[in-house]
Each structure stands twice: as C-alpha cells, then as structure tokens.
PDB file of N, CA and C in Angstrom:
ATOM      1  N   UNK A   1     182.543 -24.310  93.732  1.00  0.00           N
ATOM      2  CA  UNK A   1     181.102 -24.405  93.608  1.00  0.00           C
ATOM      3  C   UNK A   1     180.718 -23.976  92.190  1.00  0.00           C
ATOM      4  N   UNK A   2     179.699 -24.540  91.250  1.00  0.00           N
ATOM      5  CA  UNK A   2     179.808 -24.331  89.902  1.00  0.00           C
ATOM      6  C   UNK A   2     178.635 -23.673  90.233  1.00  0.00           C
ATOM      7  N   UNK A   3     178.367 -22.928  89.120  1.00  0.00           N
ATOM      8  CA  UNK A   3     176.928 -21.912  88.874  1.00  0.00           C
ATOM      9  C   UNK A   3     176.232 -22.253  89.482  1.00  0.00           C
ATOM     10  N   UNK A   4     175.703 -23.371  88.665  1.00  0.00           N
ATOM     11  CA  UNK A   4     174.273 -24.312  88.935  1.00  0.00           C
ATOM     12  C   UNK A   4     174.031 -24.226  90.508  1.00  0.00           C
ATOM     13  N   UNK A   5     174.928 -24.848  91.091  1.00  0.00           N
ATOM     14  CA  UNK A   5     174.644 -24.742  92.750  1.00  0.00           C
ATOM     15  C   UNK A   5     174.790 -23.617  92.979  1.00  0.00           C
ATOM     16  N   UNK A   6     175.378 -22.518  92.700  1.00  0.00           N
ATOM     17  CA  UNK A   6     174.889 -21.312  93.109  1.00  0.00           C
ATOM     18  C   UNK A   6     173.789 -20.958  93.315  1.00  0.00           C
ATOM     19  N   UNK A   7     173.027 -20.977  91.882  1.00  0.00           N
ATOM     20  CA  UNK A   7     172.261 -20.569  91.147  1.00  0.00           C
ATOM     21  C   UNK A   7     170.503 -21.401  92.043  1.00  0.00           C
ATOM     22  N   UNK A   8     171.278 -22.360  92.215  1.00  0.00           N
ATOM     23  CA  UNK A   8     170.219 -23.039  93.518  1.00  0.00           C
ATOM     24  C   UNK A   8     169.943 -22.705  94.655  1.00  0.00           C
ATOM     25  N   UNK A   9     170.996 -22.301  95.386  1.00  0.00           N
ATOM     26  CA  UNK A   9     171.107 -21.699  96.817  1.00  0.00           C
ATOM     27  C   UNK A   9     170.570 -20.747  96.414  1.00  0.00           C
ATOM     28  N   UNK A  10     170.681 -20.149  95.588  1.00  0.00           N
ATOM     29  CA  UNK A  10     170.191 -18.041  95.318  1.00  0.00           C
ATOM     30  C   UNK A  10     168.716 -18.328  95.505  1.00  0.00           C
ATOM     31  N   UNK A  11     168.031 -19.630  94.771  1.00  0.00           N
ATOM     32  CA  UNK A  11     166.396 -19.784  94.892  1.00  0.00           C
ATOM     33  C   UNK A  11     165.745 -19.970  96.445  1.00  0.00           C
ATOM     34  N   UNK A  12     166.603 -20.171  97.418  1.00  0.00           N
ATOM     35  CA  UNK A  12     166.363 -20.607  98.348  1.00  0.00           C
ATOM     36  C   UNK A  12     166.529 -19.602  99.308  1.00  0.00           C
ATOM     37  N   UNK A  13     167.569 -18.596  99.475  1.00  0.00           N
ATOM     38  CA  UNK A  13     168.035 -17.894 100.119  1.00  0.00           C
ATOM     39  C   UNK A  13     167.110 -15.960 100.030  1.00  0.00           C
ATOM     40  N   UNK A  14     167.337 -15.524 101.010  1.00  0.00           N
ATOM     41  CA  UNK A  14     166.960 -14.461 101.249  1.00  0.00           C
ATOM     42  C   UNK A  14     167.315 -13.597 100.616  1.00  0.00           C
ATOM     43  N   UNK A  15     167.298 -11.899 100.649  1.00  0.00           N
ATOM     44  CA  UNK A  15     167.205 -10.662  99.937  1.00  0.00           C
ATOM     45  C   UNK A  15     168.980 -10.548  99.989  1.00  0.00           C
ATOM     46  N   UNK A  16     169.522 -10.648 101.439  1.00  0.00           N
ATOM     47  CA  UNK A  16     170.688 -10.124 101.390  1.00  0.00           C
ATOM     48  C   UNK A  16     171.391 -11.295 100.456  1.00  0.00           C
ATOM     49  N   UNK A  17     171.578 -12.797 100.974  1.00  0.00           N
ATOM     50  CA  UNK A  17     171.983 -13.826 100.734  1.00  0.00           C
ATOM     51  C   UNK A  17     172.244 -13.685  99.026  1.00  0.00           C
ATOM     52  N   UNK A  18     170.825 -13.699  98.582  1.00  0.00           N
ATOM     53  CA  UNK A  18     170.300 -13.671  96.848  1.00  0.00           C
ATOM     54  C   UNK A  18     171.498 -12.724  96.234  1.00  0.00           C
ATOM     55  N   UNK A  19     171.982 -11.818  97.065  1.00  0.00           N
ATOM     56  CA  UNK A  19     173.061 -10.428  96.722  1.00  0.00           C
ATOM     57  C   UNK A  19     174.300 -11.049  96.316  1.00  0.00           C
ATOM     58  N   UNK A  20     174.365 -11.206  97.451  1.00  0.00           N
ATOM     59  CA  UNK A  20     175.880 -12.155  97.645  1.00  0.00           C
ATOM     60  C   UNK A  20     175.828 -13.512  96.803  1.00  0.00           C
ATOM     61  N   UNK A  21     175.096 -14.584  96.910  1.00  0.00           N
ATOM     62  CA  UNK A  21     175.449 -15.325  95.327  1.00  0.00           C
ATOM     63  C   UNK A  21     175.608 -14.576  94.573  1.00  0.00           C
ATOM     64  N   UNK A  22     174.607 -13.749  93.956  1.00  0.00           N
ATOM     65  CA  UNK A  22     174.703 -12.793  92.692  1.00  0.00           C
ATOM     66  C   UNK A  22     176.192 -12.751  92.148  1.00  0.00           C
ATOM     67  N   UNK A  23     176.734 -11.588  93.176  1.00  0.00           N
ATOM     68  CA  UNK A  23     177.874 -11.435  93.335  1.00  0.00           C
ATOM     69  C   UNK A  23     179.073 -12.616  92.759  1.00  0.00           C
ATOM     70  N   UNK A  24     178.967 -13.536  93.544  1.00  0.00           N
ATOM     71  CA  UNK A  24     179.783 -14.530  93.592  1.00  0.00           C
ATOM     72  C   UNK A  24     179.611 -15.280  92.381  1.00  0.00           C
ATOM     73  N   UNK A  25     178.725 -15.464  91.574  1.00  0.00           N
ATOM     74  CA  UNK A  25     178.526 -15.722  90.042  1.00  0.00           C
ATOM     75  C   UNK A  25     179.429 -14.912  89.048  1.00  0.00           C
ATOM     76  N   UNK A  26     178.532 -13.791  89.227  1.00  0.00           N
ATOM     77  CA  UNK A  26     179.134 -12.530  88.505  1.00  0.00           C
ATOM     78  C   UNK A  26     180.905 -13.216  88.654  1.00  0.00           C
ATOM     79  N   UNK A  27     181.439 -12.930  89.738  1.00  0.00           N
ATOM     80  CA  UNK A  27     183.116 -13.418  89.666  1.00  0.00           C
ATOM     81  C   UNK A  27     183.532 -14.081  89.235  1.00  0.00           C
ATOM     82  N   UNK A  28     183.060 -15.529  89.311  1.00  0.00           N
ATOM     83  CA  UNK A  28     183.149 -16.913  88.850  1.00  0.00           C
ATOM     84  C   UNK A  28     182.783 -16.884  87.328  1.00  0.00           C
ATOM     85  N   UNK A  29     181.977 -16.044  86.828  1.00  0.00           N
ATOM     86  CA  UNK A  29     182.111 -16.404  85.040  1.00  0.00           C
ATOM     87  C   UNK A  29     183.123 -15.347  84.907  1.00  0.00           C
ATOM     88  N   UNK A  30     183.363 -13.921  85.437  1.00  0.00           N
ATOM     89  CA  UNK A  30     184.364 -12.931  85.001  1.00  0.00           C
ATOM     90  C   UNK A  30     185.953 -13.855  85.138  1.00  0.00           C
ATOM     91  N   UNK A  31     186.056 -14.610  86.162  1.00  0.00           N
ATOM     92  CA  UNK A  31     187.200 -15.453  86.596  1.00  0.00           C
ATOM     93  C   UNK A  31     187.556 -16.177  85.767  1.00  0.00           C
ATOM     94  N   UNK A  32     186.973 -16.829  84.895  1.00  0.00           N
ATOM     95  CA  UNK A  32     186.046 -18.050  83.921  1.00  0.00           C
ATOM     96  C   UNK A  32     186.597 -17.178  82.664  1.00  0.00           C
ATOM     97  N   UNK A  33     186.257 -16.345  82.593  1.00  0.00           N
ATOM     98  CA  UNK A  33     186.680 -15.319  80.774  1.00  0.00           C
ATOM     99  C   UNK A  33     188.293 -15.268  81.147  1.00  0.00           C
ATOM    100  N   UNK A  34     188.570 -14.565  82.501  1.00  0.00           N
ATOM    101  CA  UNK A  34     190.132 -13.990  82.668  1.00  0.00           C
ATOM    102  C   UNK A  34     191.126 -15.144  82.098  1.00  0.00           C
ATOM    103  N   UNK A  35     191.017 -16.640  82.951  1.00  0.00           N
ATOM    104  CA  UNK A  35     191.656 -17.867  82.700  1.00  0.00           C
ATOM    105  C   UNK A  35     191.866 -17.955  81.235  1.00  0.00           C
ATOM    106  N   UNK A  36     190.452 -17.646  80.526  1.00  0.00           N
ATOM    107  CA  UNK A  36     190.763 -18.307  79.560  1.00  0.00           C
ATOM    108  C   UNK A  36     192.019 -17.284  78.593  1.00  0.00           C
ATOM    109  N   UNK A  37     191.313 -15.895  78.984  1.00  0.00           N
ATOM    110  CA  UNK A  37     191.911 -15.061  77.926  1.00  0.00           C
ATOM    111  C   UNK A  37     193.713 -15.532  78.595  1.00  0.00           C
ATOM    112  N   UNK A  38     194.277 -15.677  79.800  1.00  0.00           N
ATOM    113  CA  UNK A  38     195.189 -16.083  80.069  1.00  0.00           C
ATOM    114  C   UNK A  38     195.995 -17.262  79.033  1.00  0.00           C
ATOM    115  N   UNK A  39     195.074 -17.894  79.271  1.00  0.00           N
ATOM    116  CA  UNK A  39     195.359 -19.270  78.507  1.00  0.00           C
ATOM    117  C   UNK A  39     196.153 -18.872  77.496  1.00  0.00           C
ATOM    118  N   UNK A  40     194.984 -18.082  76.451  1.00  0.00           N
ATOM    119  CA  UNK A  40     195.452 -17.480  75.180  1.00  0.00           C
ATOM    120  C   UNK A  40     196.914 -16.650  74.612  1.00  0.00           C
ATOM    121  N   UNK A  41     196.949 -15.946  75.958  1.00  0.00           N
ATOM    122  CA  UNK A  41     198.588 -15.545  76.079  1.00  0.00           C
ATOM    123  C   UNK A  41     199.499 -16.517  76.096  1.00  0.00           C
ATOM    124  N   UNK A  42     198.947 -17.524  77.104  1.00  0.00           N
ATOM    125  CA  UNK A  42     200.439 -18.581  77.407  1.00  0.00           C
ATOM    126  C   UNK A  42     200.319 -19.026  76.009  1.00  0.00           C
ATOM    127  N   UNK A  43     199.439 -19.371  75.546  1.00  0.00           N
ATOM    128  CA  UNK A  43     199.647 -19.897  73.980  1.00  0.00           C
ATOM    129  C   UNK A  43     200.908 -18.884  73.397  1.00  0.00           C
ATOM    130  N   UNK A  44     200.501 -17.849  73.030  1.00  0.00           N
ATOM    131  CA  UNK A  44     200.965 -16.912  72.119  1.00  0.00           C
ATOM    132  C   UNK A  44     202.494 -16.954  72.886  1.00  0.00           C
ATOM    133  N   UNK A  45     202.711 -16.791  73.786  1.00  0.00           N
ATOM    134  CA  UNK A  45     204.142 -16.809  74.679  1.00  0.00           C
ATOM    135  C   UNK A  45     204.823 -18.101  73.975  1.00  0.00           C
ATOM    136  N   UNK A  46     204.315 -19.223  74.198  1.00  0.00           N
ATOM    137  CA  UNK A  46     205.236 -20.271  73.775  1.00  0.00           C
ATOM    138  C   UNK A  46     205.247 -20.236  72.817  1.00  0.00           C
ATOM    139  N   UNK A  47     204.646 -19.987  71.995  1.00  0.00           N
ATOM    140  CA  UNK A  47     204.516 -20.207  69.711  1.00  0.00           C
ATOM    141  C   UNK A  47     205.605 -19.106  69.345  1.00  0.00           C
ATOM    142  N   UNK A  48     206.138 -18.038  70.310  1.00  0.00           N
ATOM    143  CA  UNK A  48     206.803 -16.733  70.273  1.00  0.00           C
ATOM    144  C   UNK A  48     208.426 -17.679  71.090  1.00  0.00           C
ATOM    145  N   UNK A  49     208.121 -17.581  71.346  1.00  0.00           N
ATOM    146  CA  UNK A  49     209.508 -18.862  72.303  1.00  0.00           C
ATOM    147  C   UNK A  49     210.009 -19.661  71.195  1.00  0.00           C
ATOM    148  N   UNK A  50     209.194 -20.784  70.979  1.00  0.00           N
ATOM    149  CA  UNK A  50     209.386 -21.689  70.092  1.00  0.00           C
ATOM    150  C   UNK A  50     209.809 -21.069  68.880  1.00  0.00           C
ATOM    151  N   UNK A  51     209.628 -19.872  67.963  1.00  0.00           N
ATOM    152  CA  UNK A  51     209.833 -19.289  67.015  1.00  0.00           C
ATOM    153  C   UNK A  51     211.105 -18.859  66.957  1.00  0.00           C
ATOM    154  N   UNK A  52     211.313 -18.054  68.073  1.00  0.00           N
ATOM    155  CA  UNK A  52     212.930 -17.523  68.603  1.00  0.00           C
ATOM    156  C   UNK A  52     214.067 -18.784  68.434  1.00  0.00           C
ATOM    157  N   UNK A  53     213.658 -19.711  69.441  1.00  0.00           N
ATOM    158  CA  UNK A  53     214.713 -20.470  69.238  1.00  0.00           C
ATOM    159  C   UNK A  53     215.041 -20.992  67.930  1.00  0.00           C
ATOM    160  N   UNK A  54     213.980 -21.928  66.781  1.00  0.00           N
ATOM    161  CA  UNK A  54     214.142 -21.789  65.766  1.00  0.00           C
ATOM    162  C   UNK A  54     215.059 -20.936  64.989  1.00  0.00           C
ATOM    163  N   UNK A  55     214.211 -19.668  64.818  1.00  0.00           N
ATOM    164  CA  UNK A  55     215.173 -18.667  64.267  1.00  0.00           C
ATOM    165  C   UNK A  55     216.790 -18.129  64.223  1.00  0.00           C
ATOM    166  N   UNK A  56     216.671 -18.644  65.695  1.00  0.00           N
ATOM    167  CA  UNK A  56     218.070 -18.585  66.270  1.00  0.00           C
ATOM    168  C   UNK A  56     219.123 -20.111  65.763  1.00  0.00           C
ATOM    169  N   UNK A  57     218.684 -21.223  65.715  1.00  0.00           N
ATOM    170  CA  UNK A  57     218.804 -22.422  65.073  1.00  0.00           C
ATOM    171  C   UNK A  57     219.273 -22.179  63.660  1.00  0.00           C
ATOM    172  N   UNK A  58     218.548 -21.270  62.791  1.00  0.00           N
ATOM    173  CA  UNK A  58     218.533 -21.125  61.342  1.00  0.00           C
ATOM    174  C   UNK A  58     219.798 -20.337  61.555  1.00  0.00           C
ATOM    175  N   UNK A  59     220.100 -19.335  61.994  1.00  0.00           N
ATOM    176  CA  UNK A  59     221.063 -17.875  61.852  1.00  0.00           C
ATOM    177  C   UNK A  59     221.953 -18.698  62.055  1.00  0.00           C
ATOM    178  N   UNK A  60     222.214 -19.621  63.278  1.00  0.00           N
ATOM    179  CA  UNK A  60     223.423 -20.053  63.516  1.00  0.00           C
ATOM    180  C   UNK A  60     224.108 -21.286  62.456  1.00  0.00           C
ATOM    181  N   UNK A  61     223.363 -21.797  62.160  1.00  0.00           N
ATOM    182  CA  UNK A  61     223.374 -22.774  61.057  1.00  0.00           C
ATOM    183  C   UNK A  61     224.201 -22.078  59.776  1.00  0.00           C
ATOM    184  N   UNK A  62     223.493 -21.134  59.374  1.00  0.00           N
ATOM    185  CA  UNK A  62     223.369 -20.515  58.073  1.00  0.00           C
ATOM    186  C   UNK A  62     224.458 -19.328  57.688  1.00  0.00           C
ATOM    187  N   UNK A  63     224.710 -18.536  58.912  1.00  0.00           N
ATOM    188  CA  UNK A  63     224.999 -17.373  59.185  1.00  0.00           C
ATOM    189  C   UNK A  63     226.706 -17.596  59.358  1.00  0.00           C
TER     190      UNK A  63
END
C-alpha cells in the first residue's frame, strides 16, 4: 500500500484507526530509508569484492 492510499484512508477513518495508519506510514518511509541505506552497502560490498579479486589478479601476475 503506498502513502498516498494510506494517507487517504487516515482522512476517512477514526481517532484510533487515524493512529494506526500514522503508524504504518511512519514504517513504510523508515523501511523506505533502511532499503535504501542497504542498497548502499551492497554497493560498497561488491566494488570491495571486485577490488580484491583484481588485486589478487595483479599479485599473482606480477609477484
């Protein structure tokens, strides 16, 4: 369910209800930052991978 429809139901819905979307937003963009900052690791993991083997390529070559 994306914001927006959240964010719709919340206009419609009652005191407790209005809580609980709240809630469930709040997660969904915190969820939304986590992925990405994830992302950012798997990046950094493979460019760190990819580097190793290289390196390891050169030594053996060279060495």
């Amino acid at each position: 369910m994306s914001v927006d429809e959240l964010m719709v139901l919340e206009l419609g819905a009652g005191a407790d209800a209005s809580a609980k979307l709240r809630n469930q937003i709040v997660n969904y963009k915190l969820q939304k930052e986590l992925l990405k900052e994830n992302k950012n690791l798997v990046y950094a993991t493979w460019f760190l991978a990819v580097a190793t083997i290289i390196l390891s390529g050169v030594t053996l070559w060279f060495g």
